[in-house]
Amino acid sequence: MRSLDWHDGRLLLIDQRKLPEHHHQLHITTVDELIDAITSLAVRGAPALGIAGAFGVALSASRHADSGRPGADAVRADADRIARSRPTAVNLSRGVARALSALDRGADAVLAAARALLEEDERINRAAARHAADYLLETTSRRPLRVLTHCNTGSLATGAWGTALGAIRDLHGRGLIDEVLATETRPLLQGARLTVWELQRDGIPVRLCPDGAAASAVQNGAVDCVVVGADRVTQNGDVANKIGTYPLALAAARHGVPFVVVAPRSSVDETTATGAGIPIEQRSPDEVTSLAGTRTAPPGTSVYNPAFDVTPHALVSAVVTECGVRESKAPARELAELLGSRTAVVADFPFLGVAFQDLAGVYRHPGLLRTAAREIAGRARGRCNVVVGVEAGGFVLAAVVAAEAGLPLVLARRSGKTPGKTHSVSYRTAYSSDALDVPAGALGAGHRVLVVDDVLATGGTLAAARSVVEASGATVTRCAVLTEIAELKGAARLAPTPVDALRTATAATHTVPGGEPS
Ligand code: MRU
């Protein structure tokens, strides 16, 4: 199904204001009609707006060519009006700019550019959707999947197929969708009116969920992942999307559920550094004070009605485009620098030749430890269901990571400190030998473990921790540390288990010998 098409000099749009009751098509022949369709949401959704904007420039170019005037300035003025008609989705101004770039070659070239945008959209969406579906399968374990989505990101919001809804269609095609929870998406109900309509047409099981019930669905374990679209993704990975997206991301982060954004590359705005730079459209109070033409608030009620919110990248598991998966790496550089500035390196401590990474300054900084823990928790989201902290430095970080991720914490302690039965793995370093114990029964098959320590040097301690976790029957899916000493190649030793190190230190004199499980 196409939400928009070009025929006989007109832009044909499904009037999305009228769905699901009426399937009515608009025939747009002027820029003013198009701007009205865009601002009233007859056509909507970031990719669809980009295509519609390009056809708007084509309408203007053809009109000014017909009038016999050179018209380039007039077309540019029209293009500018179209681009500014809705400010948040970057696709609109991008689509307009792409069509305008053909203006020197005449009105037919402008139309060809708009047509190309429409034609390539389905292929782009299918590619992004396929990547996203694969990523969701990698980061969730229940089959078939229960997916929560917000607003409408399907064929109506794009040229065809859809972005987040495209990923759901892809999964459904593989027989892997149990059900979709679709939020109503107040105030204009794109979820209730459009997403449910699209899913029902495709025979995909869907339940409609009031916006206010979505967080509790995540809390109650009713969904395995949250998948949404985007109107603009900034350079650092912040995401502007339909109002109500941010609370879903908060709930997903709180409950360790993957929160995945699917969008075409044309929604990624590398020229805007962070979400703070995104213009957020404010819409009419009437959308909130009345419903289907009936007043729902007293006359004169003041209203707060932003059309979009911004989800910080730290809450986003991944942004997926047709180019692939970009997992959230949070403010990686700033965080690494902050950690470095608060880490003291003490030469020849506790032994000659050892450069000791003293993290006490990190622990004294209110907020820094939590930011670091959030980052680690974010990278592990959906991949791990239990955190193991390694004595002693690992305990500090692991406790905060577990609390941030909402996951249980198990302690891997040095020998003789864990009461009752234990699993135990001995290991030795060049200057001592020890063992790591975990309580018997604390871990088992089905546990996907994130092992947390403070520093990764040669990898001996983490390798021992991995061994003891595996001796319990669980699987280590990830390790995380605040600091990695790169020269000592601990991460290579732990391969194929991925290691998240928030900071890489170079300490040529650091010769802490690693432990060997024995
Ligand atoms: O105001 P709308 O309906 O144009 O909102 C835009 C959207 O459709 C959503 O924010 C969507 O999630 C991203 S665009 C596929």
XYZ file of C-alpha atoms and ligand atoms in Angstrom:
533
model
C 0.000 0.000 0.000
C 1.244 3.474 -0.874
C 0.155 6.453 1.200
C 1.127 8.793 -1.593
C 1.650 8.663 -5.337
C 1.956 10.910 -8.376
C -0.521 10.742 -11.225
C -1.292 13.066 -14.081
C 0.363 16.142 -12.581
C -1.170 15.644 -9.133
C 0.077 14.361 -5.832
C -2.331 11.712 -4.553
C -2.488 11.332 -0.787
C -4.518 9.030 1.420
C -6.215 11.486 3.764
C -4.929 10.183 7.089
C -7.264 12.478 9.052
C -10.211 10.405 7.868
C -8.869 6.904 8.604
C -9.973 4.374 9.699
C -13.586 5.349 8.939
C -13.097 6.681 5.425
C -10.508 5.737 2.851
C -10.419 9.012 1.003
C -7.810 10.243 -1.462
C -6.733 13.864 -1.793
C -5.611 15.235 -5.153
C -3.042 17.933 -4.449
C -2.337 20.378 -7.243
C -0.906 23.434 -5.460
C 1.721 24.195 -2.850
C -0.900 25.793 -0.602
C -3.010 22.620 -0.683
C 0.066 20.591 0.165
C 1.022 22.825 3.097
C -2.517 22.529 4.391
C -2.344 18.714 4.069
C 0.986 18.664 5.908
C 0.009 20.961 8.778
C -3.356 19.262 9.304
C -1.670 15.812 9.194
C -3.549 14.549 6.138
C -0.056 13.401 5.198
C 2.314 12.684 8.061
C 5.239 10.577 9.237
C 8.797 11.700 8.634
C 9.646 9.679 5.485
C 6.241 10.402 3.900
C 6.717 14.114 4.618
C 10.090 14.031 2.858
C 8.526 12.536 -0.267
C 5.485 14.839 -0.153
C 7.794 17.857 0.255
C 9.777 16.850 -2.828
C 6.570 16.525 -4.873
C 5.529 19.937 -3.550
C 8.645 21.428 -5.129
C 7.775 19.554 -8.335
C 4.289 21.102 -8.298
C 5.785 24.551 -7.851
C 8.450 24.022 -10.529
C 5.888 22.811 -13.046
C 3.523 25.682 -12.301
C 6.240 28.290 -12.703
C 7.538 26.627 -15.851
C 3.972 26.660 -17.297
C 3.606 30.339 -16.525
C 6.544 31.011 -18.828
C 8.469 32.911 -16.140
C 11.923 31.728 -15.119
C 10.460 31.264 -11.644
C 13.479 29.900 -9.798
C 13.106 32.408 -6.980
C 9.395 31.679 -6.697
C 10.059 27.934 -6.566
C 12.699 28.484 -3.881
C 10.237 30.571 -1.870
C 7.636 27.804 -2.156
C 10.232 25.217 -1.193
C 11.096 27.239 1.873
C 7.441 27.474 2.914
C 7.006 23.727 2.505
C 10.174 22.917 4.436
C 9.096 25.103 7.350
C 5.513 23.818 7.507
C 6.552 21.178 10.060
C 9.933 21.763 11.663
C 10.832 18.617 13.616
C 11.167 15.815 11.059
C 14.390 16.519 9.188
C 13.159 14.420 6.239
C 10.819 17.200 5.122
C 13.545 19.787 4.572
C 15.838 17.067 3.173
C 13.223 15.936 0.619
C 12.562 19.538 -0.390
C 16.305 20.237 -0.746
C 16.812 17.120 -2.851
C 14.081 18.106 -5.306
C 15.293 21.703 -5.368
C 18.806 20.606 -6.265
C 17.434 19.482 -9.658
C 15.796 22.838 -10.407
C 18.621 24.033 -12.659
C 17.782 21.140 -14.985
C 14.121 22.105 -15.263
C 10.723 21.067 -13.909
C 10.909 17.514 -15.317
C 14.173 16.922 -13.485
C 12.581 18.121 -10.235
C 9.709 15.704 -10.734
C 12.153 12.894 -11.515
C 14.005 13.618 -8.253
C 10.737 13.424 -6.292
C 9.770 10.192 -8.045
C 13.177 8.705 -7.239
C 12.652 9.520 -3.569
C 9.312 7.694 -3.632
C 10.691 4.727 -5.525
C 13.705 4.164 -3.258
C 11.747 4.551 -0.024
C 10.324 1.029 0.110
C 13.727 -0.581 -0.515
C 15.305 1.581 2.220
C 12.552 0.791 4.706
C 12.699 -2.932 4.017
C 16.462 -2.936 4.544
C 16.218 -0.994 7.832
C 13.337 -3.197 8.963
C 15.286 -6.383 8.226
C 18.314 -5.138 10.206
C 16.036 -4.128 13.088
C 14.226 -7.479 13.105
C 17.557 -9.324 13.235
C 18.750 -7.068 16.058
C 15.554 -7.663 18.046
C 16.000 -11.392 17.712
C 19.581 -11.035 18.927
C 18.605 -8.986 22.004
C 15.482 -10.826 23.159
C 14.893 -14.417 24.115
C 11.122 -15.072 24.130
C 9.588 -16.423 20.929
C 7.292 -15.379 19.422
C 7.847 -11.743 20.356
C 5.538 -9.293 22.076
C 6.330 -5.837 20.746
C 5.187 -2.438 21.951
C 5.135 0.364 19.400
C 4.120 4.011 19.444
C 2.471 6.313 16.915
C 2.331 5.132 13.310
C 5.450 4.119 11.432
C 3.917 1.941 8.744
C 3.095 2.324 5.069
C 1.088 5.430 5.876
C 4.046 7.193 7.498
C 6.441 6.288 4.691
C 6.377 5.613 0.974
C 5.675 1.920 1.675
C 6.308 -0.917 4.169
C 7.277 1.246 7.159
C 10.149 1.621 9.589
C 9.377 0.298 13.101
C 6.173 -1.209 11.743
C 8.251 -2.562 8.869
C 10.373 -4.464 11.418
C 7.174 -5.863 12.933
C 5.992 -6.863 9.429
C 9.346 -8.523 8.813
C 9.108 -10.496 12.068
C 5.499 -11.424 11.348
C 6.616 -12.747 7.960
C 8.973 -15.076 9.824
C 6.168 -16.215 12.153
C 7.820 -14.497 15.109
C 5.191 -12.029 16.321
C 2.992 -13.065 19.227
C 1.261 -9.695 19.486
C 1.765 -5.990 19.088
C 0.723 -3.517 21.754
C -0.020 -0.308 19.876
C -0.289 2.877 21.905
C -3.205 5.184 21.176
C -0.808 8.126 20.664
C -2.697 11.077 22.002
C -3.811 13.617 21.092
C -4.328 12.733 17.411
C -4.486 8.956 17.846
C -2.122 7.912 15.062
C -1.640 4.614 16.894
C -5.324 3.846 17.405
C -6.531 5.059 14.028
C -3.617 4.189 11.749
C -1.336 1.546 13.284
C -4.154 -0.725 14.394
C -5.751 -0.313 10.961
C -2.517 -1.276 9.186
C -1.826 -4.247 11.457
C -5.366 -5.578 11.175
C -5.174 -5.387 7.373
C -2.009 -7.511 7.564
C -3.521 -10.007 10.023
C -0.947 -9.166 12.706
C -2.368 -9.656 16.235
C -2.663 -6.253 17.907
C -4.042 -4.860 21.132
C -4.668 -1.159 21.539
C -3.129 0.308 24.665
C -3.876 3.724 26.223
C -0.682 5.791 26.349
C -0.954 5.861 30.127
C -0.904 2.046 30.304
C 2.241 1.536 28.225
C 4.818 1.873 31.021
C 2.890 -0.541 33.163
C 2.808 -3.061 30.292
C 6.609 -2.867 30.218
C 6.783 -3.123 34.017
C 4.478 -6.139 34.067
C 6.590 -8.053 31.586
C 3.894 -7.909 28.903
C 6.364 -6.862 26.184
C 9.770 -8.117 25.090
C 10.888 -4.939 23.348
C 9.815 -1.431 22.433
C 10.229 -0.431 18.784
C 9.584 3.087 17.528
C 10.381 5.332 14.576
C 12.121 8.686 14.554
C 11.558 12.137 13.189
C 15.163 13.181 13.691
C 18.242 11.505 15.149
C 21.065 13.842 16.100
C 24.775 13.287 15.775
C 25.080 11.933 19.321
C 22.159 9.554 18.858
C 19.409 11.529 20.632
C 16.018 10.778 19.078
C 13.068 13.098 18.442
C 9.882 11.118 17.970
C 6.162 11.438 18.630
C 5.318 12.827 22.048
C 5.148 9.977 24.530
C 8.235 8.193 23.218
C 10.528 9.406 26.027
C 8.408 7.885 28.828
C 8.443 4.572 26.958
C 12.251 4.723 26.799
C 12.402 5.438 30.529
C 10.183 2.478 31.277
C 12.175 0.221 28.953
C 15.469 1.247 30.557
C 14.050 0.773 34.034
C 12.904 -2.751 33.253
C 15.791 -3.900 31.070
C 13.761 -4.120 27.865
C 15.442 -3.248 24.531
C 14.332 0.125 23.167
C 15.000 0.206 19.443
C 14.586 3.063 16.958
C 14.103 2.270 13.266
C 14.438 5.055 10.710
C 15.862 5.739 7.282
C 19.337 7.306 7.127
C 17.575 10.470 5.900
C 16.214 10.949 9.455
C 19.757 11.140 10.849
C 20.851 14.757 11.118
C 24.610 14.827 11.594
C 24.579 18.636 11.541
C 22.696 18.843 14.834
C 24.911 17.807 17.720
C 22.350 16.849 20.354
C 18.623 16.683 20.929
C 18.732 20.144 22.493
C 19.140 21.533 18.954
C 15.966 19.971 17.537
C 13.047 22.365 16.948
C 9.994 20.863 18.601
C 6.680 21.630 16.916
C 4.000 22.980 19.237
C 0.483 22.274 18.069
C -2.922 23.820 18.532
C -4.617 23.677 21.960
C -7.782 22.448 20.233
C -6.163 19.051 19.667
C -6.121 18.592 23.449
C -9.247 20.414 24.564
C -11.561 18.489 22.268
C -11.958 14.964 20.948
C -13.686 14.141 17.662
C -15.262 17.572 17.651
C -16.551 17.380 21.222
C -15.090 19.724 23.826
C -13.362 17.792 26.626
C -11.947 20.654 28.719
C -13.532 23.853 30.048
C -13.425 26.853 27.707
C -10.246 28.884 28.089
C -8.105 25.954 29.278
C -4.386 26.591 28.694
C -2.631 23.730 26.974
C 0.858 22.233 26.647
C 0.888 20.369 23.333
C 4.331 19.574 21.915
C 4.092 17.160 18.984
C 7.421 15.456 19.766
C 9.794 14.693 22.597
C 13.495 13.915 22.665
C 14.817 10.632 24.038
C 18.463 10.882 25.137
C 20.739 8.381 23.415
C 21.625 6.759 26.740
C 18.093 5.347 26.858
C 18.212 4.016 23.293
C 19.539 0.481 22.771
C 20.125 1.040 19.078
C 19.233 3.223 16.126
C 18.738 1.037 13.074
C 18.802 2.361 9.522
C 19.190 0.783 6.105
C 22.944 1.032 6.737
C 22.784 -1.224 9.788
C 22.623 -1.113 13.572
C 24.162 1.728 15.543
C 24.138 0.724 19.174
C 24.075 3.510 21.703
C 27.571 4.316 22.873
C 26.397 7.144 25.165
C 28.665 10.143 25.626
C 31.585 7.763 25.231
C 34.339 10.346 24.865
C 33.178 12.738 27.552
C 32.624 9.885 29.959
C 36.056 8.394 29.268
C 37.651 11.797 29.806
C 35.800 12.351 33.062
C 36.764 8.922 34.335
C 40.385 9.558 33.360
C 40.457 12.921 35.073
C 39.312 11.312 38.315
C 41.581 8.270 38.190
C 44.971 8.513 39.915
C 47.736 6.296 38.573
C 50.057 5.252 41.399
C 53.432 3.937 40.267
C 54.884 0.783 41.842
C 51.816 0.037 43.919
C 51.138 -2.486 45.420
C 54.271 -3.994 43.845
C 57.265 -2.748 41.976
C 56.435 -2.331 38.283
C 52.682 -2.036 38.804
C 50.907 1.205 37.823
C 47.871 1.103 40.085
C 44.618 2.613 38.767
C 43.160 4.276 41.847
C 39.442 4.837 41.197
C 38.647 6.412 44.569
C 38.196 9.795 42.867
C 35.528 8.309 40.593
C 33.651 6.896 43.562
C 33.798 10.267 45.345
C 32.104 12.023 42.417
C 28.346 12.081 42.939
C 26.720 11.188 39.647
C 29.788 9.969 37.763
C 29.580 6.439 39.064
C 25.870 6.387 38.275
C 26.451 7.725 34.751
C 29.082 5.048 34.171
C 26.788 2.367 35.552
C 23.908 3.583 33.365
C 26.109 3.385 30.315
C 27.091 -0.188 31.100
C 23.505 -1.114 31.924
C 22.362 0.419 28.626
C 24.835 -1.609 26.581
C 23.773 -4.804 28.336
C 20.053 -4.094 28.054
C 18.143 -7.030 26.693
C 21.275 -9.147 26.525
C 21.748 -10.019 30.200
C 19.375 -10.932 32.990
C 21.781 -11.033 35.939
C 24.874 -9.081 37.028
C 27.882 -10.709 38.689
C 30.249 -8.406 40.589
C 33.861 -9.469 41.168
C 35.497 -8.829 44.544
C 36.562 -6.286 45.488
C 36.701 -3.399 43.011
C 33.910 -4.901 40.929
C 31.431 -4.838 43.810
C 31.122 -1.050 43.791
C 30.319 -0.726 40.099
C 28.315 -3.954 39.806
C 25.929 -2.896 42.574
C 25.092 0.358 40.815
C 24.865 -1.346 37.390
C 22.466 -3.954 38.767
C 20.319 -1.267 40.396
C 20.285 0.816 37.188
C 19.470 -2.192 35.022
C 16.867 -3.530 37.444
C 18.692 -6.873 37.464
C 19.647 -9.186 40.338
C 23.216 -9.017 41.601
C 25.335 -12.060 42.488
C 28.743 -11.657 44.137
C 31.834 -13.588 43.037
C 33.917 -13.503 46.221
C 37.480 -14.470 47.047
C 37.799 -17.882 48.639
C 36.329 -18.588 52.037
C 33.977 -15.581 52.177
C 30.792 -17.151 50.829
C 28.778 -19.234 53.298
C 27.179 -22.506 52.262
C 27.837 -24.521 49.145
C 29.679 -22.749 46.353
C 30.996 -23.176 42.882
C 34.649 -22.302 42.956
C 37.412 -21.679 40.424
C 41.017 -21.313 41.530
C 43.384 -19.075 39.654
C 46.787 -17.659 40.206
C 48.613 -14.455 39.557
C 52.376 -14.012 39.531
C 52.305 -12.838 43.124
C 49.440 -14.784 44.659
C 46.880 -17.472 44.053
C 43.245 -17.325 44.991
C 39.811 -18.601 44.068
C 36.503 -16.996 43.102
C 33.355 -18.499 44.609
C 29.699 -18.004 43.797
C 26.914 -19.436 45.944
C 25.565 -22.715 44.564
C 22.055 -22.217 43.201
C 22.436 -18.464 42.636
C 23.093 -18.974 38.927
C 22.000 -21.590 36.453
C 20.917 -22.385 32.907
C 18.859 -19.521 31.516
C 20.979 -16.867 33.210
C 22.721 -14.555 30.760
C 25.360 -12.915 32.871
C 27.038 -9.538 32.755
C 30.309 -9.813 34.721
C 31.466 -6.481 36.162
C 34.874 -5.525 37.516
C 36.656 -2.210 37.969
C 39.817 -2.676 35.871
C 40.703 -5.075 33.040
C 44.424 -5.700 32.855
C 45.521 -9.086 31.506
C 42.015 -10.515 31.864
C 43.006 -13.173 34.374
C 40.456 -12.220 37.013
C 37.605 -11.825 34.543
C 38.525 -15.129 32.899
C 38.306 -16.780 36.314
C 34.975 -15.073 36.970
C 33.693 -16.314 33.617
C 34.826 -19.832 34.496
C 33.040 -19.840 37.837
C 29.842 -18.485 36.271
C 29.994 -21.205 33.648
C 30.678 -23.798 36.338
C 27.281 -22.746 37.756
C 25.605 -23.592 34.439
C 25.009 -19.978 33.381
C 26.367 -18.168 30.313
C 28.522 -15.036 30.344
C 27.244 -12.835 27.533
C 29.212 -9.683 28.385
C 31.891 -8.246 30.652
C 32.175 -4.611 31.671
C 34.819 -2.521 33.403
C 35.489 1.143 34.038
C 39.059 0.995 32.736
C 40.952 -1.296 30.399
C 44.748 -1.294 30.142
C 45.013 -1.727 26.399
C 48.596 -3.012 26.157
C 47.832 -5.988 28.320
C 45.308 -7.317 25.788
C 42.841 -8.596 28.366
C 39.903 -8.158 25.971
C 41.547 -10.469 23.427
C 42.025 -13.048 26.118
C 38.325 -12.914 26.972
C 37.185 -13.208 23.341
C 34.628 -14.101 22.096
C 32.922 -12.609 25.175
C 32.518 -8.882 24.417
C 33.994 -6.458 26.953
C 32.605 -2.956 27.469
C 35.383 -0.734 28.796
C 34.320 2.843 29.429
C 37.889 4.102 29.301
C 41.085 2.776 27.800
C 44.224 3.651 29.712
C 47.702 3.420 28.333
C 50.098 2.564 31.105
C 53.291 1.242 29.565
C 54.701 0.469 32.966
C 51.642 -1.463 34.081
C 52.695 -5.056 34.507
C 50.002 -6.482 36.746
C 50.176 -10.164 36.014
C 46.920 -11.833 35.098
C 45.452 -14.794 36.861
C 45.188 -18.217 35.329
C 42.152 -20.357 36.140
C 43.494 -23.630 37.367
O 2.949 14.052 13.871
P 3.214 12.872 13.002
O 2.112 11.898 12.955
O 3.761 13.247 11.667
O 4.380 12.156 13.806
C 5.447 11.669 13.186
C 5.415 10.234 13.323
O 4.742 9.594 12.580
C 6.132 9.614 14.401
O 6.802 10.414 15.247
C 6.846 8.396 13.942
O 7.071 7.648 15.068
C 8.135 8.635 13.211
S 7.903 8.848 11.497
C 7.805 7.224 10.869
